[in-house]
PDB file of C-alpha atoms and ligand atoms in Angstrom:
ATOM      1  CA  MET R   1     -43.519  57.708 -66.611  1.00  0.00           C
ATOM      2  CA  ASN R   2     -45.891  59.388 -64.851  1.00  0.00           C
ATOM      3  CA  LEU R   3     -49.353  58.067 -63.465  1.00  0.00           C
ATOM      4  CA  LYS R   4     -51.274  58.210 -66.733  1.00  0.00           C
ATOM      5  CA  ASP R   5     -48.932  55.864 -68.234  1.00  0.00           C
ATOM      6  CA  TYR R   6     -49.743  53.120 -65.862  1.00  0.00           C
ATOM      7  CA  LEU R   7     -53.496  53.570 -65.989  1.00  0.00           C
ATOM      8  CA  SER R   8     -55.596  52.102 -68.498  1.00  0.00           C
ATOM      9  CA  ILE R   9     -59.092  53.817 -68.446  1.00  0.00           C
ATOM     10  CA  ALA R  10     -61.908  52.366 -70.367  1.00  0.00           C
ATOM     11  CA  PRO R  11     -62.921  54.757 -73.009  1.00  0.00           C
ATOM     12  CA  GLU R  12     -66.663  54.559 -71.807  1.00  0.00           C
ATOM     13  CA  ILE R  13     -64.964  55.890 -68.213  1.00  0.00           C
ATOM     14  CA  GLU R  14     -62.894  58.230 -69.523  1.00  0.00           C
ATOM     15  CA  GLU R  15     -65.637  60.319 -71.068  1.00  0.00           C
ATOM     16  CA  ALA R  16     -67.711  59.195 -68.152  1.00  0.00           C
ATOM     17  CA  LEU R  17     -64.958  61.688 -65.989  1.00  0.00           C
ATOM     18  CA  LYS R  18     -64.585  64.017 -68.446  1.00  0.00           C
ATOM     19  CA  GLU R  19     -68.240  64.830 -68.403  1.00  0.00           C
ATOM     20  CA  GLY R  20     -68.422  64.265 -64.359  1.00  0.00           C
ATOM     21  CA  LYS R  21     -71.000  61.460 -64.827  1.00  0.00           C
ATOM     22  CA  PRO R  22     -71.568  59.111 -61.924  1.00  0.00           C
ATOM     23  CA  ILE R  23     -69.242  56.320 -61.498  1.00  0.00           C
ATOM     24  CA  VAL R  24     -69.055  53.279 -59.246  1.00  0.00           C
ATOM     25  CA  ALA R  25     -65.762  51.451 -58.608  1.00  0.00           C
ATOM     26  CA  LEU R  26     -65.806  47.660 -58.024  1.00  0.00           C
ATOM     27  CA  GLU R  27     -63.371  45.322 -56.840  1.00  0.00           C
ATOM     28  CA  SER R  28     -61.791  42.294 -58.397  1.00  0.00           C
ATOM     29  CA  THR R  29     -60.672  40.485 -55.145  1.00  0.00           C
ATOM     30  CA  ILE R  30     -64.132  39.590 -54.485  1.00  0.00           C
ATOM     31  CA  LEU R  31     -64.184  37.865 -57.921  1.00  0.00           C
ATOM     32  CA  SER R  32     -60.556  36.321 -57.914  1.00  0.00           C
ATOM     33  CA  HIS R  33     -60.443  35.030 -54.266  1.00  0.00           C
ATOM     34  CA  GLY R  34     -63.845  35.979 -52.827  1.00  0.00           C
ATOM     35  CA  MET R  35     -66.268  33.506 -54.985  1.00  0.00           C
ATOM     36  CA  PRO R  36     -66.201  30.394 -56.863  1.00  0.00           C
ATOM     37  CA  PHE R  37     -65.712  30.116 -60.778  1.00  0.00           C
ATOM     38  CA  PRO R  38     -68.142  30.149 -62.612  1.00  0.00           C
ATOM     39  CA  GLU R  39     -70.646  31.637 -60.400  1.00  0.00           C
ATOM     40  CA  ASN R  40     -68.272  34.451 -60.031  1.00  0.00           C
ATOM     41  CA  VAL R  41     -68.657  35.230 -64.032  1.00  0.00           C
ATOM     42  CA  GLU R  42     -72.308  35.891 -63.475  1.00  0.00           C
ATOM     43  CA  PHE R  43     -72.084  37.966 -60.920  1.00  0.00           C
ATOM     44  CA  ALA R  44     -69.335  40.439 -61.958  1.00  0.00           C
ATOM     45  CA  HIS R  45     -71.931  41.109 -65.022  1.00  0.00           C
ATOM     46  CA  LYS R  46     -74.711  41.394 -62.793  1.00  0.00           C
ATOM     47  CA  VAL R  47     -73.071  43.837 -60.322  1.00  0.00           C
ATOM     48  CA  GLU R  48     -72.313  46.302 -63.138  1.00  0.00           C
ATOM     49  CA  LYS R  49     -75.974  45.940 -64.420  1.00  0.00           C
ATOM     50  CA  VAL R  50     -77.204  46.613 -60.962  1.00  0.00           C
ATOM     51  CA  VAL R  51     -75.010  50.112 -61.104  1.00  0.00           C
ATOM     52  CA  ARG R  52     -76.111  50.921 -64.415  1.00  0.00           C
ATOM     53  CA  ALA R  53     -79.662  50.445 -63.475  1.00  0.00           C
ATOM     54  CA  GLU R  54     -79.192  53.679 -61.330  1.00  0.00           C
ATOM     55  CA  GLY R  55     -77.725  55.786 -63.676  1.00  0.00           C
ATOM     56  CA  ALA R  56     -74.052  55.400 -62.919  1.00  0.00           C
ATOM     57  CA  ILE R  57     -71.086  53.627 -64.810  1.00  0.00           C
ATOM     58  CA  PRO R  58     -69.580  50.743 -63.131  1.00  0.00           C
ATOM     59  CA  ALA R  59     -65.951  50.668 -63.214  1.00  0.00           C
ATOM     60  CA  THR R  60     -64.412  47.276 -62.015  1.00  0.00           C
ATOM     61  CA  THR R  61     -60.478  47.554 -61.234  1.00  0.00           C
ATOM     62  CA  ALA R  62     -57.941  45.071 -61.488  1.00  0.00           C
ATOM     63  CA  ILE R  63     -54.175  44.851 -62.558  1.00  0.00           C
ATOM     64  CA  ILE R  64     -53.705  43.370 -65.668  1.00  0.00           C
ATOM     65  CA  GLY R  65     -50.155  42.781 -67.692  1.00  0.00           C
ATOM     66  CA  GLY R  66     -48.481  45.441 -65.253  1.00  0.00           C
ATOM     67  CA  LYS R  67     -51.603  47.961 -66.188  1.00  0.00           C
ATOM     68  CA  LEU R  68     -53.954  49.511 -63.767  1.00  0.00           C
ATOM     69  CA  LYS R  69     -57.261  49.015 -65.499  1.00  0.00           C
ATOM     70  CA  ILE R  70     -60.142  50.859 -64.509  1.00  0.00           C
ATOM     71  CA  GLY R  71     -63.074  49.418 -66.185  1.00  0.00           C
ATOM     72  CA  LEU R  72     -62.949  45.756 -67.533  1.00  0.00           C
ATOM     73  CA  THR R  73     -64.053  44.227 -70.859  1.00  0.00           C
ATOM     74  CA  SER R  74     -66.176  41.152 -70.821  1.00  0.00           C
ATOM     75  CA  GLU R  75     -62.777  39.005 -71.522  1.00  0.00           C
ATOM     76  CA  GLU R  76     -61.174  40.988 -68.541  1.00  0.00           C
ATOM     77  CA  LEU R  77     -63.766  40.106 -66.210  1.00  0.00           C
ATOM     78  CA  ASP R  78     -63.356  36.294 -67.223  1.00  0.00           C
ATOM     79  CA  ILE R  79     -59.690  36.560 -66.701  1.00  0.00           C
ATOM     80  CA  MET R  80     -60.239  37.862 -63.236  1.00  0.00           C
ATOM     81  CA  CYS R  81     -62.883  35.197 -62.541  1.00  0.00           C
ATOM     82  CA  LYS R  82     -60.876  32.030 -63.765  1.00  0.00           C
ATOM     83  CA  ALA R  83     -58.285  33.649 -61.692  1.00  0.00           C
ATOM     84  CA  GLU R  84     -55.574  31.338 -62.861  1.00  0.00           C
ATOM     85  CA  ASN R  85     -52.285  33.109 -61.940  1.00  0.00           C
ATOM     86  CA  VAL R  86     -54.098  36.109 -60.626  1.00  0.00           C
ATOM     87  CA  GLY R  87     -52.758  37.345 -57.554  1.00  0.00           C
ATOM     88  CA  LYS R  88     -54.193  39.261 -54.599  1.00  0.00           C
ATOM     89  CA  VAL R  89     -53.081  43.022 -54.583  1.00  0.00           C
ATOM     90  CA  SER R  90     -53.011  45.076 -51.691  1.00  0.00           C
ATOM     91  CA  ARG R  91     -51.165  48.237 -51.468  1.00  0.00           C
ATOM     92  CA  ARG R  92     -47.896  46.889 -50.866  1.00  0.00           C
ATOM     93  CA  ASP R  93     -48.012  44.738 -54.090  1.00  0.00           C
ATOM     94  CA  VAL R  94     -48.870  47.477 -56.507  1.00  0.00           C
ATOM     95  CA  ALA R  95     -45.554  48.253 -57.637  1.00  0.00           C
ATOM     96  CA  VAL R  96     -44.106  44.766 -57.820  1.00  0.00           C
ATOM     97  CA  TYR R  97     -46.908  43.860 -60.266  1.00  0.00           C
ATOM     98  CA  LEU R  98     -46.716  46.661 -62.279  1.00  0.00           C
ATOM     99  CA  ALA R  99     -42.777  46.647 -62.641  1.00  0.00           C
ATOM    100  CA  THR R 100     -43.018  42.885 -63.683  1.00  0.00           C
ATOM    101  CA  GLY R 101     -46.291  42.917 -65.761  1.00  0.00           C
ATOM    102  CA  LYS R 102     -48.192  40.492 -63.254  1.00  0.00           C
ATOM    103  CA  THR R 103     -51.853  40.382 -63.209  1.00  0.00           C
ATOM    104  CA  GLY R 104     -53.564  40.522 -59.740  1.00  0.00           C
ATOM    105  CA  ALA R 105     -56.945  41.447 -57.893  1.00  0.00           C
ATOM    106  CA  THR R 106     -57.717  44.422 -56.079  1.00  0.00           C
ATOM    107  CA  THR R 107     -58.574  44.242 -52.575  1.00  0.00           C
ATOM    108  CA  VAL R 108     -60.569  47.240 -51.338  1.00  0.00           C
ATOM    109  CA  ALA R 109     -57.221  48.940 -50.270  1.00  0.00           C
ATOM    110  CA  THR R 110     -56.191  48.933 -54.043  1.00  0.00           C
ATOM    111  CA  THR R 111     -59.480  49.390 -55.602  1.00  0.00           C
ATOM    112  CA  MET R 112     -59.668  52.542 -53.560  1.00  0.00           C
ATOM    113  CA  MET R 113     -56.156  53.801 -54.626  1.00  0.00           C
ATOM    114  CA  LEU R 114     -56.737  53.059 -58.312  1.00  0.00           C
ATOM    115  CA  ALA R 115     -60.472  54.921 -58.030  1.00  0.00           C
ATOM    116  CA  ASP R 116     -58.547  57.708 -56.430  1.00  0.00           C
ATOM    117  CA  MET R 117     -56.191  57.886 -59.146  1.00  0.00           C
ATOM    118  CA  ALA R 118     -58.649  57.939 -61.820  1.00  0.00           C
ATOM    119  CA  GLY R 119     -60.921  60.340 -59.825  1.00  0.00           C
ATOM    120  CA  ILE R 120     -63.824  58.006 -58.712  1.00  0.00           C
ATOM    121  CA  ARG R 121     -65.235  58.956 -55.703  1.00  0.00           C
ATOM    122  CA  ILE R 122     -67.548  55.750 -54.857  1.00  0.00           C
ATOM    123  CA  PHE R 123     -66.891  52.240 -54.573  1.00  0.00           C
ATOM    124  CA  ALA R 124     -69.160  49.465 -53.945  1.00  0.00           C
ATOM    125  CA  THR R 125     -67.813  46.061 -52.211  1.00  0.00           C
ATOM    126  CA  GLY R 126     -69.423  43.165 -50.067  1.00  0.00           C
ATOM    127  CA  GLY R 127     -67.351  43.804 -46.987  1.00  0.00           C
ATOM    128  CA  ILE R 128     -64.066  45.416 -45.746  1.00  0.00           C
ATOM    129  CA  GLY R 129     -61.015  43.845 -44.186  1.00  0.00           C
ATOM    130  CA  GLY R 130     -60.327  44.759 -40.771  1.00  0.00           C
ATOM    131  CA  VAL R 131     -58.590  44.044 -37.420  1.00  0.00           C
ATOM    132  CA  HIS R 132     -58.709  40.172 -37.264  1.00  0.00           C
ATOM    133  CA  ARG R 133     -59.735  38.287 -34.052  1.00  0.00           C
ATOM    134  CA  GLY R 134     -56.519  37.621 -32.154  1.00  0.00           C
ATOM    135  CA  ALA R 135     -54.793  40.790 -33.807  1.00  0.00           C
ATOM    136  CA  GLU R 136     -53.625  41.340 -30.312  1.00  0.00           C
ATOM    137  CA  THR R 137     -50.842  38.868 -30.771  1.00  0.00           C
ATOM    138  CA  THR R 138     -51.124  38.226 -34.492  1.00  0.00           C
ATOM    139  CA  MET R 139     -51.266  41.891 -35.599  1.00  0.00           C
ATOM    140  CA  ASP R 140     -53.294  41.021 -38.481  1.00  0.00           C
ATOM    141  CA  ILE R 141     -55.001  44.069 -39.628  1.00  0.00           C
ATOM    142  CA  SER R 142     -56.178  44.568 -42.738  1.00  0.00           C
ATOM    143  CA  ALA R 143     -54.558  47.439 -44.990  1.00  0.00           C
ATOM    144  CA  ASP R 144     -58.403  48.506 -46.304  1.00  0.00           C
ATOM    145  CA  LEU R 145     -58.271  50.741 -42.816  1.00  0.00           C
ATOM    146  CA  GLN R 146     -55.302  52.646 -43.647  1.00  0.00           C
ATOM    147  CA  GLU R 147     -56.608  52.983 -46.981  1.00  0.00           C
ATOM    148  CA  LEU R 148     -59.583  54.324 -45.568  1.00  0.00           C
ATOM    149  CA  ALA R 149     -57.793  56.959 -43.272  1.00  0.00           C
ATOM    150  CA  ASN R 150     -55.892  57.846 -46.081  1.00  0.00           C
ATOM    151  CA  THR R 151     -57.664  58.022 -49.215  1.00  0.00           C
ATOM    152  CA  SER R 152     -60.690  59.804 -50.446  1.00  0.00           C
ATOM    153  CA  VAL R 153     -63.019  57.230 -51.476  1.00  0.00           C
ATOM    154  CA  CYS R 154     -66.524  56.494 -50.227  1.00  0.00           C
ATOM    155  CA  VAL R 155     -66.873  52.670 -49.466  1.00  0.00           C
ATOM    156  CA  VAL R 156     -70.205  51.241 -49.328  1.00  0.00           C
ATOM    157  CA  GLY R 157     -70.264  47.641 -47.866  1.00  0.00           C
ATOM    158  CA  ALA R 158     -72.338  45.527 -45.695  1.00  0.00           C
ATOM    159  CA  GLY R 159     -70.051  46.404 -42.638  1.00  0.00           C
ATOM    160  CA  CYS R 160     -67.511  43.282 -42.056  1.00  0.00           C
ATOM    161  CA  LYS R 161     -67.569  39.650 -41.352  1.00  0.00           C
ATOM    162  CA  SER R 162     -67.399  38.352 -37.972  1.00  0.00           C
ATOM    163  CA  ILE R 163     -64.129  36.661 -39.047  1.00  0.00           C
ATOM    164  CA  LEU R 164     -63.082  40.089 -37.830  1.00  0.00           C
ATOM    165  CA  ASP R 165     -63.015  41.733 -34.494  1.00  0.00           C
ATOM    166  CA  ILE R 166     -65.770  44.083 -35.308  1.00  0.00           C
ATOM    167  CA  GLY R 167     -65.659  46.222 -32.273  1.00  0.00           C
ATOM    168  CA  LEU R 168     -61.463  46.680 -32.647  1.00  0.00           C
ATOM    169  CA  THR R 169     -62.026  47.369 -36.277  1.00  0.00           C
ATOM    170  CA  LEU R 170     -64.710  50.195 -35.199  1.00  0.00           C
ATOM    171  CA  GLU R 171     -61.829  51.385 -32.757  1.00  0.00           C
ATOM    172  CA  TYR R 172     -59.569  51.659 -35.249  1.00  0.00           C
ATOM    173  CA  LEU R 173     -61.348  53.625 -37.758  1.00  0.00           C
ATOM    174  CA  GLU R 174     -62.600  56.175 -35.277  1.00  0.00           C
ATOM    175  CA  THR R 175     -58.838  56.487 -33.998  1.00  0.00           C
ATOM    176  CA  TYR R 176     -57.767  57.266 -37.978  1.00  0.00           C
ATOM    177  CA  GLY R 177     -60.729  59.922 -38.255  1.00  0.00           C
ATOM    178  CA  VAL R 178     -62.752  57.833 -40.844  1.00  0.00           C
ATOM    179  CA  PRO R 179     -66.564  58.659 -40.408  1.00  0.00           C
ATOM    180  CA  VAL R 180     -68.479  55.423 -40.023  1.00  0.00           C
ATOM    181  CA  CYS R 181     -72.151  55.715 -40.831  1.00  0.00           C
ATOM    182  CA  GLY R 182     -74.993  53.364 -41.284  1.00  0.00           C
ATOM    183  CA  TYR R 183     -77.412  53.338 -43.985  1.00  0.00           C
ATOM    184  CA  GLN R 184     -80.877  53.767 -42.885  1.00  0.00           C
ATOM    185  CA  THR R 185     -79.911  52.081 -39.748  1.00  0.00           C
ATOM    186  CA  ASP R 186     -78.739  52.802 -36.364  1.00  0.00           C
ATOM    187  CA  ASP R 187     -76.610  49.441 -36.066  1.00  0.00           C
ATOM    188  CA  PHE R 188     -72.956  48.650 -37.844  1.00  0.00           C
ATOM    189  CA  PRO R 189     -74.000  45.833 -39.929  1.00  0.00           C
ATOM    190  CA  ALA R 190     -72.386  42.292 -39.874  1.00  0.00           C
ATOM    191  CA  PHE R 191     -72.142  41.426 -43.679  1.00  0.00           C
ATOM    192  CA  TYR R 192     -74.704  38.030 -43.499  1.00  0.00           C
ATOM    193  CA  CYS R 193     -76.474  39.915 -40.397  1.00  0.00           C
ATOM    194  CA  ARG R 194     -78.188  43.267 -40.293  1.00  0.00           C
ATOM    195  CA  LYS R 195     -76.901  44.035 -36.901  1.00  0.00           C
ATOM    196  CA  SER R 196     -73.286  43.376 -35.441  1.00  0.00           C
ATOM    197  CA  GLY R 197     -74.093  44.454 -31.849  1.00  0.00           C
ATOM    198  CA  PHE R 198     -72.374  47.496 -32.377  1.00  0.00           C
ATOM    199  CA  GLY R 199     -73.729  50.615 -32.968  1.00  0.00           C
ATOM    200  CA  VAL R 200     -72.758  53.467 -35.423  1.00  0.00           C
ATOM    201  CA  ASP R 201     -72.583  57.138 -35.119  1.00  0.00           C
ATOM    202  CA  TYR R 202     -74.600  58.223 -37.564  1.00  0.00           C
ATOM    203  CA  ASN R 203     -77.370  56.831 -39.556  1.00  0.00           C
ATOM    204  CA  ILE R 204     -77.915  58.104 -43.170  1.00  0.00           C
ATOM    205  CA  LYS R 205     -81.264  58.711 -44.244  1.00  0.00           C
ATOM    206  CA  ASP R 206     -80.669  58.704 -48.061  1.00  0.00           C
ATOM    207  CA  ALA R 207     -78.436  58.747 -50.919  1.00  0.00           C
ATOM    208  CA  ASN R 208     -78.311  62.687 -50.855  1.00  0.00           C
ATOM    209  CA  GLU R 209     -77.484  63.076 -47.668  1.00  0.00           C
ATOM    210  CA  ALA R 210     -74.590  60.970 -47.875  1.00  0.00           C
ATOM    211  CA  ALA R 211     -73.467  62.758 -50.917  1.00  0.00           C
ATOM    212  CA  ARG R 212     -73.769  65.982 -49.070  1.00  0.00           C
ATOM    213  CA  ILE R 213     -71.485  64.417 -46.026  1.00  0.00           C
ATOM    214  CA  LEU R 214     -69.208  63.521 -48.601  1.00  0.00           C
ATOM    215  CA  LYS R 215     -68.705  66.873 -50.542  1.00  0.00           C
ATOM    216  CA  THR R 216     -68.334  68.686 -47.504  1.00  0.00           C
ATOM    217  CA  LYS R 217     -65.818  66.388 -46.155  1.00  0.00           C
ATOM    218  CA  TRP R 218     -63.798  66.814 -49.243  1.00  0.00           C
ATOM    219  CA  ASP R 219     -64.604  70.429 -49.469  1.00  0.00           C
ATOM    220  CA  LEU R 220     -63.003  70.649 -46.297  1.00  0.00           C
ATOM    221  CA  GLY R 221     -59.972  69.374 -47.271  1.00  0.00           C
ATOM    222  CA  LEU R 222     -60.446  66.338 -44.914  1.00  0.00           C
ATOM    223  CA  LYS R 223     -58.636  63.621 -46.717  1.00  0.00           C
ATOM    224  CA  GLY R 224     -59.555  59.968 -46.333  1.00  0.00           C
ATOM    225  CA  GLY R 225     -62.170  57.893 -47.063  1.00  0.00           C
ATOM    226  CA  MET R 226     -66.092  57.214 -45.356  1.00  0.00           C
ATOM    227  CA  LEU R 227     -67.581  53.649 -44.598  1.00  0.00           C
ATOM    228  CA  ILE R 228     -71.184  53.482 -45.248  1.00  0.00           C
ATOM    229  CA  GLY R 229     -72.334  50.126 -43.690  1.00  0.00           C
ATOM    230  CA  ASN R 230     -75.599  49.232 -45.679  1.00  0.00           C
ATOM    231  CA  PRO R 231     -77.546  46.144 -44.118  1.00  0.00           C
ATOM    232  CA  ILE R 232     -78.349  42.991 -46.162  1.00  0.00           C
ATOM    233  CA  PRO R 233     -81.819  43.148 -47.406  1.00  0.00           C
ATOM    234  CA  GLU R 234     -83.822  41.529 -44.771  1.00  0.00           C
ATOM    235  CA  GLU R 235     -85.092  38.440 -46.836  1.00  0.00           C
ATOM    236  CA  TYR R 236     -81.433  37.388 -47.473  1.00  0.00           C
ATOM    237  CA  SER R 237     -80.157  38.041 -43.938  1.00  0.00           C
ATOM    238  CA  LEU R 238     -78.919  35.053 -41.935  1.00  0.00           C
ATOM    239  CA  ASP R 239     -79.334  34.052 -38.348  1.00  0.00           C
ATOM    240  CA  TYR R 240     -76.266  35.645 -36.379  1.00  0.00           C
ATOM    241  CA  ASP R 241     -76.015  32.636 -33.898  1.00  0.00           C
ATOM    242  CA  GLU R 242     -75.897  30.361 -36.634  1.00  0.00           C
ATOM    243  CA  MET R 243     -73.156  32.109 -38.451  1.00  0.00           C
ATOM    244  CA  GLU R 244     -71.153  32.813 -35.592  1.00  0.00           C
ATOM    245  CA  LYS R 245     -70.768  29.020 -35.179  1.00  0.00           C
ATOM    246  CA  VAL R 246     -69.873  28.331 -38.764  1.00  0.00           C
ATOM    247  CA  ILE R 247     -67.340  31.339 -38.473  1.00  0.00           C
ATOM    248  CA  VAL R 248     -65.950  30.314 -35.128  1.00  0.00           C
ATOM    249  CA  LYS R 249     -65.530  26.542 -37.021  1.00  0.00           C
ATOM    250  CA  ALA R 250     -63.345  28.141 -39.892  1.00  0.00           C
ATOM    251  CA  LEU R 251     -61.106  30.101 -37.738  1.00  0.00           C
ATOM    252  CA  ASP R 252     -60.435  26.810 -36.119  1.00  0.00           C
ATOM    253  CA  MET R 253     -59.797  25.038 -39.254  1.00  0.00           C
ATOM    254  CA  ALA R 254     -57.459  28.106 -40.311  1.00  0.00           C
ATOM    255  CA  LYS R 255     -55.390  27.835 -37.264  1.00  0.00           C
ATOM    256  CA  LYS R 256     -54.888  24.100 -37.511  1.00  0.00           C
ATOM    257  CA  ASP R 257     -53.859  24.503 -41.431  1.00  0.00           C
ATOM    258  CA  GLY R 258     -51.383  27.188 -39.865  1.00  0.00           C
ATOM    259  CA  ILE R 259     -53.122  29.707 -42.405  1.00  0.00           C
ATOM    260  CA  HIS R 260     -51.594  33.367 -42.018  1.00  0.00           C
ATOM    261  CA  GLY R 261     -50.884  36.559 -43.779  1.00  0.00           C
ATOM    262  CA  LYS R 262     -53.012  37.389 -46.977  1.00  0.00           C
ATOM    263  CA  ALA R 263     -54.218  33.800 -47.309  1.00  0.00           C
ATOM    264  CA  THR R 264     -56.319  34.275 -44.139  1.00  0.00           C
ATOM    265  CA  THR R 265     -59.204  36.120 -45.547  1.00  0.00           C
ATOM    266  CA  PRO R 266     -59.459  33.834 -48.838  1.00  0.00           C
ATOM    267  CA  TYR R 267     -59.259  30.636 -46.737  1.00  0.00           C
ATOM    268  CA  LEU R 268     -61.991  31.690 -44.427  1.00  0.00           C
ATOM    269  CA  LEU R 269     -64.229  33.165 -46.893  1.00  0.00           C
ATOM    270  CA  ALA R 270     -63.953  29.527 -49.041  1.00  0.00           C
ATOM    271  CA  HIS R 271     -64.440  27.583 -45.802  1.00  0.00           C
ATOM    272  CA  ILE R 272     -67.732  29.686 -44.512  1.00  0.00           C
ATOM    273  CA  LYS R 273     -69.305  28.853 -47.977  1.00  0.00           C
ATOM    274  CA  ASP R 274     -68.307  25.243 -47.815  1.00  0.00           C
ATOM    275  CA  LEU R 275     -69.750  24.731 -44.177  1.00  0.00           C
ATOM    276  CA  THR R 276     -73.297  26.447 -44.862  1.00  0.00           C
ATOM    277  CA  ASN R 277     -73.446  24.459 -47.968  1.00  0.00           C
ATOM    278  CA  GLY R 278     -73.568  27.549 -50.076  1.00  0.00           C
ATOM    279  CA  VAL R 279     -76.355  28.963 -48.114  1.00  0.00           C
ATOM    280  CA  SER R 280     -74.174  32.359 -47.248  1.00  0.00           C
ATOM    281  CA  PHE R 281     -73.074  32.397 -50.645  1.00  0.00           C
ATOM    282  CA  ALA R 282     -76.529  33.352 -52.031  1.00  0.00           C
ATOM    283  CA  SER R 283     -76.804  35.994 -49.260  1.00  0.00           C
ATOM    284  CA  ASN R 284     -73.246  37.081 -50.179  1.00  0.00           C
ATOM    285  CA  LEU R 285     -74.438  37.905 -53.471  1.00  0.00           C
ATOM    286  CA  GLN R 286     -77.452  39.711 -52.899  1.00  0.00           C
ATOM    287  CA  LEU R 287     -75.943  42.128 -50.265  1.00  0.00           C
ATOM    288  CA  ALA R 288     -73.028  43.013 -52.809  1.00  0.00           C
ATOM    289  CA  TYR R 289     -75.696  43.678 -55.362  1.00  0.00           C
ATOM    290  CA  ASN R 290     -77.560  45.694 -52.776  1.00  0.00           C
ATOM    291  CA  ASN R 291     -74.393  47.598 -51.969  1.00  0.00           C
ATOM    292  CA  ALA R 292     -73.799  48.226 -55.741  1.00  0.00           C
ATOM    293  CA  LYS R 293     -77.357  49.952 -55.898  1.00  0.00           C
ATOM    294  CA  VAL R 294     -76.942  52.227 -52.960  1.00  0.00           C
ATOM    295  CA  ALA R 295     -73.717  53.266 -54.165  1.00  0.00           C
ATOM    296  CA  ALA R 296     -74.951  54.147 -57.278  1.00  0.00           C
ATOM    297  CA  GLN R 297     -77.537  56.374 -56.052  1.00  0.00           C
ATOM    298  CA  ILE R 298     -74.861  57.867 -54.045  1.00  0.00           C
ATOM    299  CA  SER R 299     -72.519  58.825 -56.898  1.00  0.00           C
ATOM    300  CA  VAL R 300     -75.578  60.036 -58.896  1.00  0.00           C
ATOM    301  CA  GLU R 301     -76.348  62.301 -56.114  1.00  0.00           C
ATOM    302  CA  LEU R 302     -72.755  63.443 -55.625  1.00  0.00           C
ATOM    303  CA  SER R 303     -72.638  64.202 -59.500  1.00  0.00           C
ATOM    304  CA  LYS R 304     -75.283  66.531 -59.129  1.00  0.00           C
ATOM    305  CA  LEU R 305     -73.666  68.281 -56.221  1.00  0.00           C
ATOM    306  CA  LYS R 306     -70.536  69.032 -58.102  1.00  0.00           C
TER     307      LYS R 306
HETATM  308  N1  PSU C 401     -64.206  40.061 -47.041  1.00  0.00           N
HETATM  309  C1  PSU C 401     -65.213  39.661 -47.677  1.00  0.00           C
HETATM  310  N2  PSU C 401     -64.841  39.114 -48.828  1.00  0.00           N
HETATM  311  C2  PSU C 401     -63.860  39.614 -49.455  1.00  0.00           C
HETATM  312  C3  PSU C 401     -62.729  40.292 -48.723  1.00  0.00           C
HETATM  313  C4  PSU C 401     -63.019  40.369 -47.379  1.00  0.00           C
HETATM  314  O1  PSU C 401     -66.187  39.199 -47.030  1.00  0.00           O
HETATM  315  O2  PSU C 401     -63.822  39.616 -50.984  1.00  0.00           O
HETATM  316  C5  PSU C 401     -61.549  40.759 -49.726  1.00  0.00           C
HETATM  317  C6  PSU C 401     -61.491  42.376 -49.818  1.00  0.00           C
HETATM  318  O3  PSU C 401     -60.855  42.433 -51.398  1.00  0.00           O
HETATM  319  C7  PSU C 401     -60.743  42.912 -49.014  1.00  0.00           C
HETATM  320  C8  PSU C 401     -59.606  41.625 -48.446  1.00  0.00           C
HETATM  321  O4  PSU C 401     -60.238  44.310 -49.317  1.00  0.00           O
HETATM  322  O5  PSU C 401     -60.302  40.444 -48.792  1.00  0.00           O
HETATM  323  C9  PSU C 401     -59.160  42.010 -47.420  1.00  0.00           C
HETATM  324  O6  PSU C 401     -57.915  41.079 -47.171  1.00  0.00           O
HETATM  325  P1  PSU C 401     -56.904  41.220 -46.029  1.00  0.00           P
HETATM  326  O7  PSU C 401     -57.698  40.713 -44.886  1.00  0.00           O
HETATM  327  O8  PSU C 401     -55.828  40.187 -46.431  1.00  0.00           O
HETATM  328  O9  PSU C 401     -56.592  42.637 -46.227  1.00  0.00           O
HETATM  329 MN1   MN C 402     -54.125  40.360 -43.348  1.00  0.00          MN
END
């Protein structure tokens, strides 16, 4: 079998690919393991609407029944949101899930893989995985970073949560040659907060500039992704010190509960939400919509350049 036999691309996306129309990939781990049901159902549909409003076509990805799905139906979105027997699939899990007919949600790493296989170059998410705090002893470094190093898809996200060691995450991306840019900001965003205390090397002024940088990178044969840190809109941003306290508490709970490996990130996300009585969740939704909007604008510009 070749790649085509494993891919199941929605007809609308298949046609958009043929015609070179703008498309934005969206992940499903954020649905299955990053948000509670049924709130995630509303999010899953609304984030797709945000992409459409900018003139691009949304392509949520997942592995369902042993197929690589590019673009989900309403029923398939429901499956991912209910998340019954839905695993979390990173790069190393993909072949196992396909060969055994399992259903799983795609992380940033796997969504990049699926997007690349289909020929989609722009992807919007909430925040990426990265180097965890304490990684110098646990070696817990998200596979998302290696994917950014190797797979030619641009990720628009609100930086990363400070459940991670943001400084080390940025160092890692630098070592692997991944451009990290701020979208209309000099600061690398920290998910709920517009500033992480770390800067970016480049402040991208608009979607057209982002598209031109991507086109140039890939024209040159420079494989790999780019990370665009898009800060949460001011009105939804949360206080850094308050969030830091919550995150430290969640990290502490994870340690006491002996959480490790792929369970770590979902555990921390769920506890952060609980500890803030859902306030952080409202911000999480808004930053993800904002990323979808900017990603769609970039994808529109990129398809004009091609
Ligand atoms: N960070 C978030 N929300 C998320 C994730 C990360 O704020 O939903 C998800 C993404 O799918 C990301 C994955 O790719 O967690 C990273 O998991 P890990 O650290 O196990 O690689
Ligand atoms: Mn990990």
